[in-house]
PDB file of C-alpha atoms in Angstrom:
ATOM      1  CA  UNK A   1      38.649 -36.383  48.086  1.00  0.00           C
ATOM      2  CA  UNK A   2      35.250 -38.027  47.553  1.00  0.00           C
ATOM      3  CA  UNK A   3      33.363 -35.053  49.407  1.00  0.00           C
ATOM      4  CA  UNK A   4      35.514 -32.498  47.348  1.00  0.00           C
ATOM      5  CA  UNK A   5      34.633 -34.065  44.080  1.00  0.00           C
ATOM      6  CA  UNK A   6      31.046 -34.471  45.099  1.00  0.00           C
ATOM      7  CA  UNK A   7      31.110 -30.639  45.783  1.00  0.00           C
ATOM      8  CA  UNK A   8      32.644 -29.626  42.744  1.00  0.00           C
ATOM      9  CA  UNK A   9      30.476 -31.749  40.625  1.00  0.00           C
ATOM     10  CA  UNK A  10      27.835 -29.657  38.404  1.00  0.00           C
ATOM     11  CA  UNK A  11      24.429 -29.722  39.953  1.00  0.00           C
ATOM     12  CA  UNK A  12      22.006 -32.265  37.935  1.00  0.00           C
ATOM     13  CA  UNK A  13      19.298 -30.595  35.759  1.00  0.00           C
ATOM     14  CA  UNK A  14      16.284 -30.075  37.142  1.00  0.00           C
ATOM     15  CA  UNK A  15      13.057 -32.144  36.468  1.00  0.00           C
ATOM     16  CA  UNK A  16      11.189 -29.179  35.910  1.00  0.00           C
ATOM     17  CA  UNK A  17      13.466 -27.620  33.666  1.00  0.00           C
ATOM     18  CA  UNK A  18      13.630 -30.630  31.265  1.00  0.00           C
ATOM     19  CA  UNK A  19       9.795 -30.553  30.990  1.00  0.00           C
ATOM     20  CA  UNK A  20       9.843 -27.287  30.096  1.00  0.00           C
ATOM     21  CA  UNK A  21      12.126 -28.012  27.024  1.00  0.00           C
ATOM     22  CA  UNK A  22      10.180 -30.900  26.041  1.00  0.00           C
ATOM     23  CA  UNK A  23       7.182 -28.723  26.428  1.00  0.00           C
ATOM     24  CA  UNK A  24       8.967 -26.068  24.097  1.00  0.00           C
ATOM     25  CA  UNK A  25       9.420 -29.057  21.823  1.00  0.00           C
ATOM     26  CA  UNK A  26       6.258 -30.375  21.671  1.00  0.00           C
ATOM     27  CA  UNK A  27       4.424 -26.923  20.748  1.00  0.00           C
ATOM     28  CA  UNK A  28       7.337 -26.417  18.046  1.00  0.00           C
ATOM     29  CA  UNK A  29       6.492 -29.838  16.441  1.00  0.00           C
ATOM     30  CA  UNK A  30       2.611 -28.785  17.015  1.00  0.00           C
ATOM     31  CA  UNK A  31       3.354 -25.195  15.070  1.00  0.00           C
ATOM     32  CA  UNK A  32       5.466 -26.926  12.519  1.00  0.00           C
ATOM     33  CA  UNK A  33       2.432 -29.571  11.811  1.00  0.00           C
ATOM     34  CA  UNK A  34      -0.217 -27.140  11.603  1.00  0.00           C
ATOM     35  CA  UNK A  35       2.139 -24.504   8.826  1.00  0.00           C
ATOM     36  CA  UNK A  36       2.519 -27.637   6.892  1.00  0.00           C
ATOM     37  CA  UNK A  37      -1.260 -28.757   7.324  1.00  0.00           C
ATOM     38  CA  UNK A  38      -2.216 -25.318   6.425  1.00  0.00           C
ATOM     39  CA  UNK A  39       0.172 -25.214   2.926  1.00  0.00           C
ATOM     40  CA  UNK A  40      -1.254 -28.437   2.078  1.00  0.00           C
ATOM     41  CA  UNK A  41      -4.663 -27.373   2.301  1.00  0.00           C
ATOM     42  CA  UNK A  42      -3.404 -24.125  -0.096  1.00  0.00           C
ATOM     43  CA  UNK A  43      -1.741 -26.307  -2.588  1.00  0.00           C
ATOM     44  CA  UNK A  44      -5.494 -28.672  -2.931  1.00  0.00           C
ATOM     45  CA  UNK A  45      -7.137 -25.526  -3.109  1.00  0.00           C
ATOM     46  CA  UNK A  46      -5.113 -24.143  -5.926  1.00  0.00           C
ATOM     47  CA  UNK A  47      -5.081 -27.353  -7.888  1.00  0.00           C
ATOM     48  CA  UNK A  48      -8.058 -28.038 -10.578  1.00  0.00           C
ATOM     49  CA  UNK A  49      -8.089 -31.785 -10.060  1.00  0.00           C
ATOM     50  CA  UNK A  50      -7.466 -34.302  -7.431  1.00  0.00           C
ATOM     51  CA  UNK A  51      -3.544 -34.838  -6.631  1.00  0.00           C
ATOM     52  CA  UNK A  52      -1.854 -37.761  -5.763  1.00  0.00           C
ATOM     53  CA  UNK A  53       0.191 -38.372  -2.629  1.00  0.00           C
ATOM     54  CA  UNK A  54       3.535 -37.992  -4.339  1.00  0.00           C
ATOM     55  CA  UNK A  55       2.575 -34.645  -6.243  1.00  0.00           C
ATOM     56  CA  UNK A  56       1.080 -33.412  -2.678  1.00  0.00           C
ATOM     57  CA  UNK A  57       4.434 -34.134  -1.485  1.00  0.00           C
ATOM     58  CA  UNK A  58       6.351 -32.579  -3.566  1.00  0.00           C
ATOM     59  CA  UNK A  59       4.559 -29.578  -3.910  1.00  0.00           C
ATOM     60  CA  UNK A  60       4.710 -29.222  -0.066  1.00  0.00           C
ATOM     61  CA  UNK A  61       8.443 -30.314   0.058  1.00  0.00           C
ATOM     62  CA  UNK A  62       7.306 -33.068   2.501  1.00  0.00           C
ATOM     63  CA  UNK A  63       8.256 -36.750   2.333  1.00  0.00           C
ATOM     64  CA  UNK A  64       5.442 -38.867   1.286  1.00  0.00           C
ATOM     65  CA  UNK A  65       5.166 -40.272   4.935  1.00  0.00           C
ATOM     66  CA  UNK A  66       4.567 -36.817   6.411  1.00  0.00           C
ATOM     67  CA  UNK A  67       2.236 -35.919   3.824  1.00  0.00           C
ATOM     68  CA  UNK A  68       0.118 -38.899   4.229  1.00  0.00           C
ATOM     69  CA  UNK A  69       0.164 -38.635   8.060  1.00  0.00           C
ATOM     70  CA  UNK A  70      -0.945 -34.952   7.608  1.00  0.00           C
ATOM     71  CA  UNK A  71      -3.630 -35.951   4.626  1.00  0.00           C
ATOM     72  CA  UNK A  72      -5.254 -38.349   6.853  1.00  0.00           C
ATOM     73  CA  UNK A  73      -5.425 -36.240   9.781  1.00  0.00           C
ATOM     74  CA  UNK A  74      -7.129 -33.423   7.840  1.00  0.00           C
ATOM     75  CA  UNK A  75      -9.479 -35.926   6.201  1.00  0.00           C
ATOM     76  CA  UNK A  76     -10.829 -36.915   9.663  1.00  0.00           C
ATOM     77  CA  UNK A  77     -12.036 -33.228   9.987  1.00  0.00           C
ATOM     78  CA  UNK A  78     -13.507 -33.473   6.087  1.00  0.00           C
ATOM     79  CA  UNK A  79     -11.043 -30.814   5.354  1.00  0.00           C
ATOM     80  CA  UNK A  80      -9.685 -33.074   2.739  1.00  0.00           C
ATOM     81  CA  UNK A  81     -11.098 -35.849   0.921  1.00  0.00           C
ATOM     82  CA  UNK A  82      -9.717 -38.808  -1.179  1.00  0.00           C
ATOM     83  CA  UNK A  83     -11.136 -39.233  -4.499  1.00  0.00           C
ATOM     84  CA  UNK A  84     -11.517 -42.924  -5.209  1.00  0.00           C
ATOM     85  CA  UNK A  85     -12.248 -42.633  -8.918  1.00  0.00           C
ATOM     86  CA  UNK A  86      -9.067 -40.323  -9.992  1.00  0.00           C
ATOM     87  CA  UNK A  87      -7.252 -41.729  -7.052  1.00  0.00           C
ATOM     88  CA  UNK A  88      -5.776 -38.206  -5.853  1.00  0.00           C
ATOM     89  CA  UNK A  89      -6.458 -35.847  -2.681  1.00  0.00           C
ATOM     90  CA  UNK A  90      -8.696 -32.928  -2.995  1.00  0.00           C
ATOM     91  CA  UNK A  91     -10.458 -30.010  -0.897  1.00  0.00           C
ATOM     92  CA  UNK A  92     -13.017 -31.383   1.690  1.00  0.00           C
ATOM     93  CA  UNK A  93     -16.431 -30.225   2.014  1.00  0.00           C
ATOM     94  CA  UNK A  94     -15.224 -28.480   5.866  1.00  0.00           C
ATOM     95  CA  UNK A  95     -13.051 -26.398   4.025  1.00  0.00           C
ATOM     96  CA  UNK A  96     -15.702 -25.017   1.985  1.00  0.00           C
ATOM     97  CA  UNK A  97     -17.848 -24.285   4.905  1.00  0.00           C
ATOM     98  CA  UNK A  98     -15.219 -22.702   6.347  1.00  0.00           C
ATOM     99  CA  UNK A  99     -14.918 -20.133   3.292  1.00  0.00           C
ATOM    100  CA  UNK A 100     -18.417 -19.772   3.373  1.00  0.00           C
ATOM    101  CA  UNK A 101     -18.191 -18.443   6.435  1.00  0.00           C
ATOM    102  CA  UNK A 102     -15.699 -15.609   5.349  1.00  0.00           C
ATOM    103  CA  UNK A 103     -17.777 -14.845   2.487  1.00  0.00           C
ATOM    104  CA  UNK A 104     -20.859 -14.403   4.967  1.00  0.00           C
ATOM    105  CA  UNK A 105     -18.681 -11.899   7.312  1.00  0.00           C
ATOM    106  CA  UNK A 106     -16.592  -9.883   4.812  1.00  0.00           C
ATOM    107  CA  UNK A 107     -17.799  -6.356   3.611  1.00  0.00           C
ATOM    108  CA  UNK A 108     -16.090  -4.542   1.008  1.00  0.00           C
ATOM    109  CA  UNK A 109     -16.737  -1.090   2.809  1.00  0.00           C
ATOM    110  CA  UNK A 110     -14.937  -2.455   6.199  1.00  0.00           C
ATOM    111  CA  UNK A 111     -11.989  -3.722   4.269  1.00  0.00           C
ATOM    112  CA  UNK A 112     -11.654  -0.826   1.744  1.00  0.00           C
ATOM    113  CA  UNK A 113     -12.417   1.746   4.149  1.00  0.00           C
ATOM    114  CA  UNK A 114      -8.862   2.219   5.906  1.00  0.00           C
ATOM    115  CA  UNK A 115      -7.180   1.807   2.491  1.00  0.00           C
ATOM    116  CA  UNK A 116      -9.021   4.568   1.245  1.00  0.00           C
ATOM    117  CA  UNK A 117      -7.801   6.904   4.238  1.00  0.00           C
ATOM    118  CA  UNK A 118      -4.160   5.959   3.505  1.00  0.00           C
ATOM    119  CA  UNK A 119      -4.777   6.840  -0.127  1.00  0.00           C
ATOM    120  CA  UNK A 120      -6.222  10.176   0.812  1.00  0.00           C
ATOM    121  CA  UNK A 121      -3.440  10.697   2.755  1.00  0.00           C
ATOM    122  CA  UNK A 122      -0.846   9.883   0.566  1.00  0.00           C
ATOM    123  CA  UNK A 123      -2.190  12.185  -2.255  1.00  0.00           C
ATOM    124  CA  UNK A 124      -4.382  14.723  -0.645  1.00  0.00           C
ATOM    125  CA  UNK A 125      -7.191  14.133  -3.161  1.00  0.00           C
ATOM    126  CA  UNK A 126     -10.533  12.756  -2.645  1.00  0.00           C
ATOM    127  CA  UNK A 127     -11.397   8.862  -2.779  1.00  0.00           C
ATOM    128  CA  UNK A 128     -14.458   7.153  -3.780  1.00  0.00           C
ATOM    129  CA  UNK A 129     -15.702   3.635  -3.391  1.00  0.00           C
ATOM    130  CA  UNK A 130     -18.717   2.724  -5.767  1.00  0.00           C
ATOM    131  CA  UNK A 131     -20.392  -0.691  -6.873  1.00  0.00           C
ATOM    132  CA  UNK A 132     -22.764  -0.912  -9.857  1.00  0.00           C
ATOM    133  CA  UNK A 133     -26.664  -1.337  -9.500  1.00  0.00           C
ATOM    134  CA  UNK A 134     -29.078  -1.398 -12.221  1.00  0.00           C
ATOM    135  CA  UNK A 135     -26.555   0.156 -14.758  1.00  0.00           C
ATOM    136  CA  UNK A 136     -25.314   3.155 -12.569  1.00  0.00           C
ATOM    137  CA  UNK A 137     -22.676   3.531 -10.135  1.00  0.00           C
ATOM    138  CA  UNK A 138     -23.503   4.058  -6.549  1.00  0.00           C
ATOM    139  CA  UNK A 139     -20.989   5.503  -3.997  1.00  0.00           C
ATOM    140  CA  UNK A 140     -20.801   3.756  -1.028  1.00  0.00           C
ATOM    141  CA  UNK A 141     -18.208   5.821   0.703  1.00  0.00           C
ATOM    142  CA  UNK A 142     -16.136   9.046   0.022  1.00  0.00           C
ATOM    143  CA  UNK A 143     -12.974  10.219   2.160  1.00  0.00           C
ATOM    144  CA  UNK A 144     -12.314  13.806   2.459  1.00  0.00           C
ATOM    145  CA  UNK A 145      -9.310  15.767   0.453  1.00  0.00           C
ATOM    146  CA  UNK A 146      -8.901  19.348   0.114  1.00  0.00           C
ATOM    147  CA  UNK A 147     -12.108  21.637  -0.183  1.00  0.00           C
ATOM    148  CA  UNK A 148     -11.646  22.804  -3.637  1.00  0.00           C
ATOM    149  CA  UNK A 149     -11.838  19.095  -5.047  1.00  0.00           C
ATOM    150  CA  UNK A 150     -14.604  18.352  -2.765  1.00  0.00           C
ATOM    151  CA  UNK A 151     -16.706  21.495  -3.923  1.00  0.00           C
ATOM    152  CA  UNK A 152     -16.001  20.289  -7.732  1.00  0.00           C
ATOM    153  CA  UNK A 153     -17.577  16.998  -6.674  1.00  0.00           C
ATOM    154  CA  UNK A 154     -20.998  16.706  -7.972  1.00  0.00           C
ATOM    155  CA  UNK A 155     -23.845  16.321  -5.077  1.00  0.00           C
ATOM    156  CA  UNK A 156     -24.849  12.917  -5.699  1.00  0.00           C
ATOM    157  CA  UNK A 157     -24.818   9.353  -4.642  1.00  0.00           C
ATOM    158  CA  UNK A 158     -25.025   7.773  -8.037  1.00  0.00           C
ATOM    159  CA  UNK A 159     -24.123   8.644 -11.724  1.00  0.00           C
ATOM    160  CA  UNK A 160     -24.176   6.862 -15.270  1.00  0.00           C
ATOM    161  CA  UNK A 161     -21.084   4.694 -15.783  1.00  0.00           C
ATOM    162  CA  UNK A 162     -19.924   5.631 -19.525  1.00  0.00           C
ATOM    163  CA  UNK A 163     -19.020   9.325 -18.222  1.00  0.00           C
ATOM    164  CA  UNK A 164     -17.076   8.475 -15.076  1.00  0.00           C
ATOM    165  CA  UNK A 165     -13.736   6.935 -13.843  1.00  0.00           C
ATOM    166  CA  UNK A 166     -15.507   4.437 -11.337  1.00  0.00           C
ATOM    167  CA  UNK A 167     -18.116   3.549 -14.048  1.00  0.00           C
ATOM    168  CA  UNK A 168     -15.586   2.651 -17.272  1.00  0.00           C
ATOM    169  CA  UNK A 169     -13.793   0.552 -14.420  1.00  0.00           C
ATOM    170  CA  UNK A 170     -16.768  -1.527 -13.604  1.00  0.00           C
ATOM    171  CA  UNK A 171     -17.736  -1.737 -17.021  1.00  0.00           C
ATOM    172  CA  UNK A 172     -13.947  -3.046 -17.917  1.00  0.00           C
ATOM    173  CA  UNK A 173     -14.712  -5.868 -15.675  1.00  0.00           C
ATOM    174  CA  UNK A 174     -18.000  -6.952 -17.336  1.00  0.00           C
ATOM    175  CA  UNK A 175     -18.532  -9.158 -20.187  1.00  0.00           C
ATOM    176  CA  UNK A 176     -19.433  -7.218 -23.528  1.00  0.00           C
ATOM    177  CA  UNK A 177     -23.040  -8.295 -23.393  1.00  0.00           C
ATOM    178  CA  UNK A 178     -23.587  -6.847 -19.982  1.00  0.00           C
ATOM    179  CA  UNK A 179     -21.681  -3.515 -21.092  1.00  0.00           C
ATOM    180  CA  UNK A 180     -23.987  -3.653 -24.067  1.00  0.00           C
ATOM    181  CA  UNK A 181     -27.124  -3.946 -22.233  1.00  0.00           C
ATOM    182  CA  UNK A 182     -26.484  -1.073 -19.721  1.00  0.00           C
ATOM    183  CA  UNK A 183     -25.902   1.144 -22.683  1.00  0.00           C
ATOM    184  CA  UNK A 184     -28.979   0.070 -24.321  1.00  0.00           C
ATOM    185  CA  UNK A 185     -30.832   0.739 -21.108  1.00  0.00           C
ATOM    186  CA  UNK A 186     -29.015   3.930 -19.642  1.00  0.00           C
ATOM    187  CA  UNK A 187     -28.142   5.322 -22.781  1.00  0.00           C
ATOM    188  CA  UNK A 188     -24.802   7.672 -23.120  1.00  0.00           C
ATOM    189  CA  UNK A 189     -25.929  11.136 -22.369  1.00  0.00           C
ATOM    190  CA  UNK A 190     -23.186  13.796 -23.287  1.00  0.00           C
ATOM    191  CA  UNK A 191     -22.645  15.797 -19.989  1.00  0.00           C
ATOM    192  CA  UNK A 192     -19.696  18.007 -21.289  1.00  0.00           C
ATOM    193  CA  UNK A 193     -17.826  18.011 -24.991  1.00  0.00           C
ATOM    194  CA  UNK A 194     -15.237  15.509 -23.715  1.00  0.00           C
ATOM    195  CA  UNK A 195     -17.931  12.998 -22.446  1.00  0.00           C
ATOM    196  CA  UNK A 196     -17.719   9.606 -24.407  1.00  0.00           C
ATOM    197  CA  UNK A 197     -20.882   9.644 -26.257  1.00  0.00           C
ATOM    198  CA  UNK A 198     -20.667   6.523 -28.909  1.00  0.00           C
ATOM    199  CA  UNK A 199     -20.324   2.846 -28.224  1.00  0.00           C
ATOM    200  CA  UNK A 200     -17.153   2.491 -30.817  1.00  0.00           C
ATOM    201  CA  UNK A 201     -15.130   5.201 -28.502  1.00  0.00           C
ATOM    202  CA  UNK A 202     -16.385   3.727 -25.067  1.00  0.00           C
ATOM    203  CA  UNK A 203     -15.378   0.174 -26.294  1.00  0.00           C
ATOM    204  CA  UNK A 204     -11.723   1.816 -27.065  1.00  0.00           C
ATOM    205  CA  UNK A 205     -11.768   3.107 -23.303  1.00  0.00           C
ATOM    206  CA  UNK A 206     -12.623   0.011 -21.987  1.00  0.00           C
ATOM    207  CA  UNK A 207      -9.954  -2.055 -23.594  1.00  0.00           C
ATOM    208  CA  UNK A 208      -7.559   0.733 -22.714  1.00  0.00           C
ATOM    209  CA  UNK A 209      -8.773   0.323 -19.185  1.00  0.00           C
ATOM    210  CA  UNK A 210      -8.270  -3.325 -18.948  1.00  0.00           C
ATOM    211  CA  UNK A 211      -4.761  -2.907 -20.600  1.00  0.00           C
ATOM    212  CA  UNK A 212      -3.371  -0.211 -17.990  1.00  0.00           C
ATOM    213  CA  UNK A 213      -5.246  -1.278 -15.040  1.00  0.00           C
ATOM    214  CA  UNK A 214      -7.234   1.730 -14.291  1.00  0.00           C
ATOM    215  CA  UNK A 215      -9.913   4.234 -15.911  1.00  0.00           C
ATOM    216  CA  UNK A 216      -9.898   7.737 -16.464  1.00  0.00           C
ATOM    217  CA  UNK A 217     -12.318  10.607 -16.570  1.00  0.00           C
ATOM    218  CA  UNK A 218     -11.131  13.611 -18.143  1.00  0.00           C
ATOM    219  CA  UNK A 219     -13.991  16.232 -17.397  1.00  0.00           C
ATOM    220  CA  UNK A 220     -16.545  13.701 -18.765  1.00  0.00           C
ATOM    221  CA  UNK A 221     -19.157  14.087 -16.001  1.00  0.00           C
ATOM    222  CA  UNK A 222     -18.181  17.788 -14.829  1.00  0.00           C
ATOM    223  CA  UNK A 223     -16.265  20.108 -16.523  1.00  0.00           C
ATOM    224  CA  UNK A 224     -12.572  21.011 -14.141  1.00  0.00           C
ATOM    225  CA  UNK A 225     -13.273  17.297 -12.592  1.00  0.00           C
ATOM    226  CA  UNK A 226     -10.560  14.581 -13.251  1.00  0.00           C
ATOM    227  CA  UNK A 227     -10.824  11.061 -11.865  1.00  0.00           C
ATOM    228  CA  UNK A 228      -8.743   7.884 -12.084  1.00  0.00           C
ATOM    229  CA  UNK A 229     -10.540   4.538 -11.016  1.00  0.00           C
ATOM    230  CA  UNK A 230      -9.899   0.736 -10.666  1.00  0.00           C
ATOM    231  CA  UNK A 231     -12.017  -2.288 -10.096  1.00  0.00           C
ATOM    232  CA  UNK A 232     -12.213  -4.694  -7.260  1.00  0.00           C
ATOM    233  CA  UNK A 233     -12.932  -8.434  -7.875  1.00  0.00           C
ATOM    234  CA  UNK A 234     -14.461 -10.914  -6.029  1.00  0.00           C
ATOM    235  CA  UNK A 235     -13.417 -14.901  -5.542  1.00  0.00           C
ATOM    236  CA  UNK A 236     -14.706 -15.686  -9.018  1.00  0.00           C
ATOM    237  CA  UNK A 237     -12.726 -12.745 -10.972  1.00  0.00           C
ATOM    238  CA  UNK A 238     -16.477 -10.792 -11.258  1.00  0.00           C
ATOM    239  CA  UNK A 239     -16.227  -7.031 -10.553  1.00  0.00           C
ATOM    240  CA  UNK A 240     -17.985  -6.079  -7.432  1.00  0.00           C
ATOM    241  CA  UNK A 241     -16.765  -2.453  -7.015  1.00  0.00           C
ATOM    242  CA  UNK A 242     -14.216   0.345  -7.933  1.00  0.00           C
ATOM    243  CA  UNK A 243     -12.287   2.821  -5.978  1.00  0.00           C
ATOM    244  CA  UNK A 244     -11.436   6.234  -7.519  1.00  0.00           C
ATOM    245  CA  UNK A 245      -9.427   9.080  -6.976  1.00  0.00           C
ATOM    246  CA  UNK A 246     -11.289  12.792  -7.567  1.00  0.00           C
ATOM    247  CA  UNK A 247      -9.189  16.257  -8.330  1.00  0.00           C
ATOM    248  CA  UNK A 248      -9.731  19.433 -10.174  1.00  0.00           C
ATOM    249  CA  UNK A 249      -8.001  19.543 -13.428  1.00  0.00           C
ATOM    250  CA  UNK A 250      -5.427  21.905 -12.166  1.00  0.00           C
ATOM    251  CA  UNK A 251      -4.318  19.369  -9.530  1.00  0.00           C
ATOM    252  CA  UNK A 252      -4.697  16.349 -11.424  1.00  0.00           C
ATOM    253  CA  UNK A 253      -2.559  17.049 -14.657  1.00  0.00           C
ATOM    254  CA  UNK A 254      -1.386  14.401 -17.155  1.00  0.00           C
ATOM    255  CA  UNK A 255       1.678  13.267 -15.129  1.00  0.00           C
ATOM    256  CA  UNK A 256      -0.180  12.796 -12.035  1.00  0.00           C
ATOM    257  CA  UNK A 257      -3.063  11.278 -13.604  1.00  0.00           C
ATOM    258  CA  UNK A 258      -0.370   8.515 -14.717  1.00  0.00           C
ATOM    259  CA  UNK A 259       1.247   8.471 -10.687  1.00  0.00           C
ATOM    260  CA  UNK A 260      -2.099   8.331  -9.375  1.00  0.00           C
ATOM    261  CA  UNK A 261      -3.839   5.561 -11.707  1.00  0.00           C
ATOM    262  CA  UNK A 262      -0.986   3.444 -10.747  1.00  0.00           C
ATOM    263  CA  UNK A 263      -1.525   4.331  -6.793  1.00  0.00           C
ATOM    264  CA  UNK A 264      -5.723   3.718  -7.007  1.00  0.00           C
ATOM    265  CA  UNK A 265      -4.818   0.160  -9.003  1.00  0.00           C
ATOM    266  CA  UNK A 266      -2.680  -1.031  -6.159  1.00  0.00           C
ATOM    267  CA  UNK A 267      -5.224   0.083  -3.471  1.00  0.00           C
ATOM    268  CA  UNK A 268      -7.743  -1.936  -5.356  1.00  0.00           C
ATOM    269  CA  UNK A 269      -5.551  -4.850  -5.592  1.00  0.00           C
ATOM    270  CA  UNK A 270      -4.882  -4.859  -2.478  1.00  0.00           C
ATOM    271  CA  UNK A 271      -8.846  -4.458  -1.150  1.00  0.00           C
ATOM    272  CA  UNK A 272      -9.360  -7.500  -3.755  1.00  0.00           C
ATOM    273  CA  UNK A 273      -6.835  -9.941  -2.251  1.00  0.00           C
ATOM    274  CA  UNK A 274      -8.056  -9.139   1.297  1.00  0.00           C
ATOM    275  CA  UNK A 275     -11.708  -9.889   0.346  1.00  0.00           C
ATOM    276  CA  UNK A 276     -10.000 -13.306  -1.250  1.00  0.00           C
ATOM    277  CA  UNK A 277     -10.980 -12.143  -4.846  1.00  0.00           C
ATOM    278  CA  UNK A 278      -8.713 -12.712  -7.969  1.00  0.00           C
ATOM    279  CA  UNK A 279      -7.911 -10.661 -11.027  1.00  0.00           C
ATOM    280  CA  UNK A 280      -9.810 -12.029 -14.449  1.00  0.00           C
ATOM    281  CA  UNK A 281      -7.458 -13.860 -16.722  1.00  0.00           C
TER     282      UNK A 281
END
């Protein structure tokens, strides 16, 4: 009977299996700790002043002991620091150095290019990326679209700001003093009968652009050409570029102006988010 009992007893788990289970559990704990530490970094990065241990723990949904253990570990690597004067935790110098590494390597064009192509494919229209330089809009990149729309576009790599959708999107993100300086320097040449050619009219356009989140050019630079554009912002909420969609007035009627304006605004917002930017308040 003893022999039968021994034969029927289930085999003991192999040591190797137990080791694998322990290893997976350890890796899971490491991933969880990393996730929690990154959450703490995000919380501190969004705070305008040093935070107490209790505040950090509550915001991260952690116990004070767990939060303190993670904070002291991050402190050893200089990702956070404890402000003795304000008795609170804040972002450390290593986090800043890591962030500046991102700023050095990011490229507006690299980030925008795939999203521009996707927008072009969704709308079958021409999509442009422009930045401001010396009071003008400089086109960095342009993506396809129907030949009729491309034929209507001016053969140039730059344009004045007051008469173009990208220009008005850029101006709308600037302080009024900068807008006034650019208008004084560059003037407000009237290209077509619909060109905005007075400062009061331009200011009304910029207010409207800020309210709806995109600018409109209704044959103001070239007769027969309509454009919509939205601004792109950096981490300090400064305008650094604008995306626009261009088409003929027959293809871009009033209904499509609104629909395409919202699409351009969403695309510009996605680029802003991907480069670490934020919108002005």
